Coordinates of C-alpha atoms and ligand atoms in Angstrom, one line a residue:
M1 CA -0.2 12.8 -27.4
T2 CA 1.4 16.2 -26.4
P3 CA 4.3 17.0 -28.5
I4 CA 7.3 17.4 -26.5
D5 CA 10.2 19.4 -27.7
D6 CA 13.5 18.2 -26.6
T7 CA 16.1 20.2 -28.5
F8 CA 17.8 21.8 -25.6
S9 CA 19.6 20.2 -22.6
E10 CA 21.7 22.2 -20.5
P11 CA 23.6 20.3 -17.6
V12 CA 24.2 23.0 -14.8
G13 CA 26.9 23.1 -12.1
G14 CA 28.3 20.5 -9.9
T15 CA 31.1 17.9 -10.9
P16 CA 30.7 17.5 -14.9
V17 CA 30.2 13.9 -15.1
G18 CA 30.6 13.9 -19.0
Q19 CA 29.8 10.6 -20.7
E20 CA 30.7 8.3 -18.1
P21 CA 27.9 5.9 -17.0
A22 CA 26.4 6.6 -13.6
T23 CA 27.2 3.8 -11.2
G24 CA 25.2 5.1 -8.3
T25 CA 21.8 3.8 -7.3
S26 CA 18.8 5.6 -8.1
K27 CA 17.6 7.0 -4.8
K28 CA 14.0 6.4 -5.6
R29 CA 14.0 3.1 -6.8
K30 CA 16.8 1.1 -5.3
P31 CA 16.9 0.7 -1.5
R32 CA 20.5 0.5 0.0
G33 CA 21.7 -3.0 0.4
G34 CA 24.5 -4.2 3.0
T35 CA 24.3 -7.1 5.4
P36 CA 21.6 -6.7 8.0
A37 CA 23.0 -6.0 11.6
P38 CA 21.4 -8.5 14.0
A39 CA 17.9 -8.0 14.7
Y40 CA 17.6 -4.9 12.5
R41 CA 14.1 -4.6 11.2
A42 CA 12.6 -2.5 8.5
G43 CA 9.2 -2.4 6.8
F44 CA 6.1 -0.5 5.9
V45 CA 3.2 0.7 8.2
S46 CA 0.0 2.3 7.1
F47 CA -2.4 4.3 9.6
I48 CA -5.9 3.9 8.7
G49 CA -9.2 5.3 10.4
R50 CA -11.8 7.6 10.1
P51 CA -11.0 11.2 8.9
N52 CA -9.8 13.4 11.7
V53 CA -8.7 10.6 14.1
G54 CA -5.2 11.9 14.3
K55 CA -3.2 10.0 11.5
S56 CA -1.3 12.7 10.1
T57 CA -0.4 14.3 13.5
L58 CA 0.8 10.9 14.5
T59 CA 2.9 10.4 11.3
N60 CA 4.6 13.7 12.1
A61 CA 5.2 12.8 15.8
L62 CA 6.7 9.6 14.8
V63 CA 9.1 10.9 12.3
G64 CA 10.0 13.7 14.5
E65 CA 9.7 16.3 11.9
K66 CA 6.7 18.3 10.7
I67 CA 6.0 16.9 7.2
A68 CA 4.2 19.3 4.9
I69 CA 1.4 17.4 3.0
T70 CA 3.0 17.9 -0.2
S71 CA 3.2 14.1 -1.2
D72 CA -0.5 13.5 -1.8
K73 CA -1.0 12.3 -5.3
P74 CA -4.7 11.0 -5.1
Q75 CA -4.9 10.4 -9.0
T76 CA -2.0 8.1 -9.1
T77 CA -1.7 4.6 -7.9
R78 CA 1.7 5.2 -6.5
R79 CA 2.3 4.6 -2.8
A80 CA 3.1 7.9 -1.3
I81 CA 5.7 7.9 1.6
R82 CA 4.6 10.2 4.3
G83 CA 7.6 9.7 6.6
I84 CA 10.6 7.3 7.7
V85 CA 11.4 6.7 11.3
H86 CA 15.0 6.1 11.8
R87 CA 16.1 4.2 14.9
G88 CA 19.1 2.1 16.1
D89 CA 17.4 -1.1 15.7
G90 CA 15.3 -0.5 12.5
Q91 CA 13.4 1.7 10.1
I92 CA 9.8 2.2 9.9
I93 CA 8.5 3.5 6.7
V94 CA 4.9 5.2 6.9
V95 CA 3.0 5.0 3.6
D96 CA -0.3 6.7 2.9
T97 CA -3.7 5.5 1.9
P98 CA -6.6 7.6 0.8
G99 CA -8.8 6.3 3.6
I100 CA -11.2 3.4 3.6
H101 CA -14.9 4.3 3.9
R102 CA -18.2 2.8 3.1
P103 CA -18.6 2.8 -0.8
R104 CA -21.6 4.5 -1.9
T105 CA -20.9 4.9 -5.4
L106 CA -18.9 3.1 -8.1
L107 CA -16.0 5.7 -7.7
G108 CA -16.2 4.8 -3.9
E109 CA -15.7 1.2 -4.7
R110 CA -12.8 1.9 -7.0
L111 CA -11.1 4.1 -4.4
N112 CA -11.5 1.3 -2.0
A113 CA -9.9 -1.1 -4.2
L114 CA -7.0 1.3 -4.5
V115 CA -6.8 1.3 -0.9
K116 CA -6.7 -2.4 -0.7
S117 CA -3.9 -2.8 -3.2
T118 CA -1.8 -0.4 -1.2
L119 CA -2.5 -2.1 2.2
G120 CA -2.0 -5.5 0.5
D121 CA 1.9 -5.0 0.9
V122 CA 2.3 -3.1 4.0
D123 CA 3.9 -5.1 7.1
V124 CA 1.8 -3.4 9.8
I125 CA -1.6 -1.7 9.7
G126 CA -2.1 0.7 12.5
F127 CA -5.8 1.2 13.1
C128 CA -6.6 4.5 14.7
V129 CA -9.5 5.4 17.0
P130 CA -9.8 8.4 19.1
A131 CA -9.9 7.7 22.8
N132 CA -12.7 10.5 23.3
E133 CA -15.2 9.2 20.7
K134 CA -17.2 5.9 20.9
I135 CA -16.5 3.2 18.3
G136 CA -19.2 3.7 15.7
P137 CA -20.4 2.0 12.4
G138 CA -17.5 3.7 10.4
D139 CA -14.9 2.3 12.7
R140 CA -16.4 -1.1 12.7
F141 CA -16.6 -1.1 8.8
I142 CA -12.8 -0.2 8.5
N143 CA -12.1 -3.1 11.1
E144 CA -14.0 -5.7 9.0
Q145 CA -11.9 -4.6 6.0
L146 CA -8.7 -5.5 7.9
D147 CA -9.5 -9.3 7.3
L148 CA -8.6 -8.7 3.7
F149 CA -5.0 -8.4 4.8
P150 CA -4.0 -11.4 6.6
R151 CA -0.3 -11.0 6.0
A152 CA -0.2 -7.7 7.8
K153 CA 0.2 -7.5 11.6
K154 CA -2.6 -5.4 13.1
V155 CA -2.1 -2.7 15.8
A156 CA -4.8 -0.9 17.5
I157 CA -4.0 2.9 18.3
L158 CA -6.0 4.7 20.8
T159 CA -5.3 8.5 19.8
K160 CA -6.0 11.7 21.5
M161 CA -5.5 10.3 25.1
D162 CA -4.9 13.9 26.2
V163 CA -8.5 14.7 26.0
A164 CA -10.2 11.6 26.9
T165 CA -11.4 10.8 30.6
R166 CA -9.9 7.8 32.4
T167 CA -13.5 6.2 32.0
E168 CA -13.7 6.9 28.2
A169 CA -10.1 5.3 27.6
I170 CA -10.9 2.2 29.7
D171 CA -14.2 1.8 27.7
Q172 CA -12.5 2.2 24.5
L173 CA -9.8 -0.2 25.4
A174 CA -12.3 -2.8 26.1
E175 CA -14.3 -2.2 22.9
L176 CA -11.1 -2.4 20.9
G177 CA -10.4 -5.7 22.6
M178 CA -13.8 -7.0 21.3
L179 CA -13.1 -6.2 17.8
R180 CA -10.2 -8.6 17.2
D181 CA -7.1 -10.0 18.6
W182 CA -4.5 -7.2 18.0
D183 CA -0.9 -7.7 17.8
T184 CA -0.6 -5.0 20.3
V185 CA -2.9 -2.0 21.5
I186 CA -1.2 1.4 22.2
P187 CA -3.0 4.5 23.7
L188 CA -1.0 7.6 23.0
S189 CA -1.3 11.4 22.4
A190 CA 0.4 12.6 19.3
L191 CA -0.2 16.2 20.5
T192 CA 1.7 15.8 23.7
G193 CA 3.9 13.1 22.5
E194 CA 3.0 10.6 25.3
Q195 CA 3.7 7.0 24.3
V196 CA 4.6 7.8 20.8
D197 CA 7.9 6.3 21.5
V198 CA 6.3 3.2 22.9
L199 CA 4.4 2.9 19.5
S200 CA 7.8 3.2 17.6
S201 CA 9.5 0.6 19.5
E202 CA 6.4 -1.8 19.3
L203 CA 6.0 -1.1 15.5
V204 CA 9.8 -1.8 15.0
K205 CA 9.4 -5.2 16.7
L206 CA 6.7 -6.2 14.2
M207 CA 8.7 -5.4 11.2
P208 CA 10.7 -8.1 9.3
V209 CA 14.4 -8.6 9.7
S210 CA 15.7 -6.7 6.9
A211 CA 18.7 -4.5 5.7
Q212 CA 18.3 -0.6 6.0
L213 CA 16.0 0.4 3.2
Y214 CA 16.4 4.1 3.0
P215 CA 19.5 6.2 3.7
D216 CA 19.8 7.7 7.2
E217 CA 19.1 11.3 6.1
A218 CA 15.8 10.4 4.1
V219 CA 12.7 11.6 6.0
T220 CA 10.5 11.2 2.9
D221 CA 11.8 10.7 -0.6
E222 CA 8.5 12.0 -2.2
M223 CA 8.9 15.2 -0.3
D224 CA 12.5 15.6 -1.5
D225 CA 11.5 15.4 -5.1
D226 CA 8.6 18.0 -4.6
R227 CA 10.9 20.2 -2.7
I228 CA 13.5 20.1 -5.2
A229 CA 11.0 20.7 -8.1
E230 CA 9.8 23.5 -6.3
Y231 CA 13.4 25.1 -5.8
I232 CA 14.0 24.7 -9.4
R233 CA 10.6 26.4 -10.2
E234 CA 11.3 29.4 -7.8
A235 CA 14.6 30.0 -9.4
A236 CA 13.2 29.8 -13.0
L237 CA 10.2 32.2 -12.0
D238 CA 12.5 34.8 -10.7
G239 CA 12.1 38.0 -12.9
V240 CA 9.6 36.4 -15.3
R241 CA 6.7 38.3 -16.0
D242 CA 3.0 38.2 -17.7
E243 CA 1.6 34.9 -18.4
L244 CA 4.8 33.0 -18.2
P245 CA 4.9 32.1 -14.5
H246 CA 1.7 30.1 -15.0
S247 CA 3.2 28.2 -17.9
I248 CA 6.2 26.9 -15.8
A249 CA 6.2 23.5 -14.4
V250 CA 9.0 21.3 -13.1
S251 CA 9.4 17.5 -12.6
V252 CA 12.3 15.7 -11.2
E253 CA 12.8 12.7 -13.5
D254 CA 15.6 10.9 -11.7
T255 CA 17.9 11.2 -8.6
I256 CA 21.0 9.0 -8.6
V257 CA 23.1 8.8 -5.4
R258 CA 26.6 8.0 -6.6
E259 CA 28.7 5.5 -4.7
D260 CA 31.9 6.4 -6.3
K261 CA 31.9 10.0 -5.1
P262 CA 30.0 12.1 -2.6
L263 CA 27.5 13.5 -5.3
V264 CA 23.7 13.3 -6.0
E265 CA 22.9 13.4 -9.6
I266 CA 19.4 15.2 -10.4
Y267 CA 17.6 15.1 -13.7
A268 CA 14.9 17.6 -14.0
N269 CA 12.7 18.9 -16.8
I270 CA 11.4 22.4 -16.8
Y271 CA 8.2 22.6 -19.0
V272 CA 6.9 25.6 -20.7
E273 CA 4.0 26.0 -23.1
R274 CA 5.5 27.8 -26.0
D275 CA 8.8 27.9 -28.0
S276 CA 9.1 31.7 -27.4
Q277 CA 8.9 30.8 -23.6
K278 CA 11.6 28.4 -23.9
G279 CA 13.9 31.0 -25.1
I280 CA 13.2 33.1 -22.2
I281 CA 13.9 30.5 -19.7
I282 CA 17.2 29.5 -21.4
G283 CA 18.3 33.2 -22.1
H284 CA 21.3 34.2 -24.2
R285 CA 23.6 31.2 -24.8
G286 CA 21.9 29.5 -22.0
E287 CA 23.0 32.0 -19.2
R288 CA 19.8 32.4 -17.6
L289 CA 19.3 28.6 -17.4
R290 CA 22.5 28.4 -15.8
E291 CA 21.6 30.9 -13.2
V292 CA 18.5 29.1 -12.6
G293 CA 20.5 26.0 -11.8
R294 CA 22.9 27.8 -9.7
V295 CA 20.4 29.3 -7.6
A296 CA 18.4 26.0 -7.3
R297 CA 21.5 24.0 -6.4
A298 CA 22.4 26.4 -3.6
Q299 CA 19.1 25.5 -1.9
I300 CA 19.1 21.7 -2.9
E301 CA 22.6 20.8 -1.7
P302 CA 21.7 21.5 2.1
L303 CA 18.6 19.4 1.7
V304 CA 20.1 16.6 0.3
G305 CA 23.3 16.9 2.4
S306 CA 25.7 16.5 -0.4
K307 CA 27.3 18.1 -3.5
V308 CA 24.8 18.0 -6.4
F309 CA 24.9 17.7 -10.1
L310 CA 21.8 19.2 -11.6
S311 CA 20.9 18.7 -15.2
L312 CA 18.0 20.7 -16.3
Q313 CA 16.1 20.4 -19.7
V314 CA 13.8 23.0 -20.8
K315 CA 10.8 21.2 -22.8
V316 CA 7.8 22.5 -24.7
A317 CA 4.7 20.8 -23.6
K318 CA 1.9 22.6 -25.7
D319 CA -1.1 23.5 -23.4
W320 CA 0.2 21.2 -20.6
Q321 CA -2.3 22.8 -18.3
R322 CA -5.2 21.3 -20.2
D323 CA -3.5 17.9 -20.9
P324 CA -4.7 15.1 -18.4
K325 CA -1.6 13.0 -19.3
M326 CA 0.8 15.7 -18.6
L327 CA -1.0 16.9 -15.5
G328 CA -0.7 13.5 -14.2
R329 CA 3.0 13.3 -15.0
L330 CA 3.5 16.5 -13.1
G331 CA 1.8 15.2 -10.2
F332 CA -1.7 17.2 -10.4
Ligands
GTP1 N1 -6.2 16.7 21.5 C1 -5.4 16.0 20.4 N2 -5.8 16.4 19.2 C2 -5.3 15.7 18.2 C3 -4.4 14.7 18.5 N3 -3.9 14.1 17.2 C4 -4.6 14.9 16.4 N4 -5.4 15.9 17.0 C5 -6.1 16.9 16.1 O1 -7.0 16.2 15.4 C6 -7.4 16.9 14.2 C7 -7.2 15.8 13.0 O2 -5.9 15.4 13.2 P1 -5.2 14.9 11.9 O3 -3.9 14.4 12.1 O4 -5.3 15.8 10.7 O5 -6.2 13.8 11.4 P2 -6.2 12.7 10.1 O6 -6.7 11.3 10.6 O7 -5.0 12.6 9.5 O8 -7.3 13.4 9.4 P3 -7.8 13.0 7.7 O9 -6.4 13.6 6.9 O10 -8.8 13.9 7.5 O11 -7.9 11.6 7.6 C8 -6.6 18.0 14.2 O12 -7.1 19.2 14.7 C9 -5.2 17.8 15.2 O13 -4.8 18.6 15.8 C10 -4.0 14.3 19.9 O14 -3.3 13.5 20.2 N5 -4.6 15.1 20.8

């Protein structure tokens, strides 16, 4: 076990919340409640398909905002949220899967098992095939795997229509129709945006009737945590020298949206590798750490769209860069 020294905790900035218990909801863990409006629908979709068929581009086009690929955490089983589509009639949450492929090794089989556990609880699976490439054995293999998820609705998405000829597109639609009885088939181009709105409205129709699952402003909650950690790390790095920059890592432990006041509470740890480094980060009487918090908070508040209470703890995790457990915890 990595010894973690936890002797210094410095809440920084924002409204001091003192000892009062947090009455808000954890942004990550608890979806917002409320009575569902009539026919409001919300649920999860995962796009699958061979590499390079345009899944990421499609996610970005649907969500309407370029999402940096910062949420990939291949070594964890956690389901990564790639994007959230907010519509008047519902919410579509796009979740990531590492990609199904023909298993050649035990590792391959295990990876596929992981994908299956993720796909086991999505509402819709979007099977992506490029309009300009013939359906091959890889596509057929993935299509066969879809039988393992009887609960999910299945949508065929013909991607890259902008580079396909009319004949290619018609042939592909016919081929897709022979693979299975799809809930719907949508030809589109994520690059030009053509028909992306049609996919969006078809997807929402296939989602279960539900209350809103994420707040209006959320684009992806994974990404927010990563961005917040990065802002804090940047602020902590400012002005430090030698080997210290490589020894600093930040993890956001909890984010709580207060319901009693317009405030988001963020609890984060700054890890260093040695006691001497801890002193540098904290500074004389905690002055430097307060400055780190102030600088980070100025960047985080516009991101979350609210006042922020930021609690930073500096911890020593000896040699965390060589500790698999710590690396996992830090998202590496
Ligand atoms: N012409 C055209 N190119 C596209 C379209 N969508 C994606 N591409 C291109 O296809 C390539 C692969 O796109 P990605 O979105 O990264 O594909 P992916 O399926 O997420 O790939 P993996 O992450 O490897 O699984 C990129 O060069 C994209 O620019 C489209 O609608 N039209």
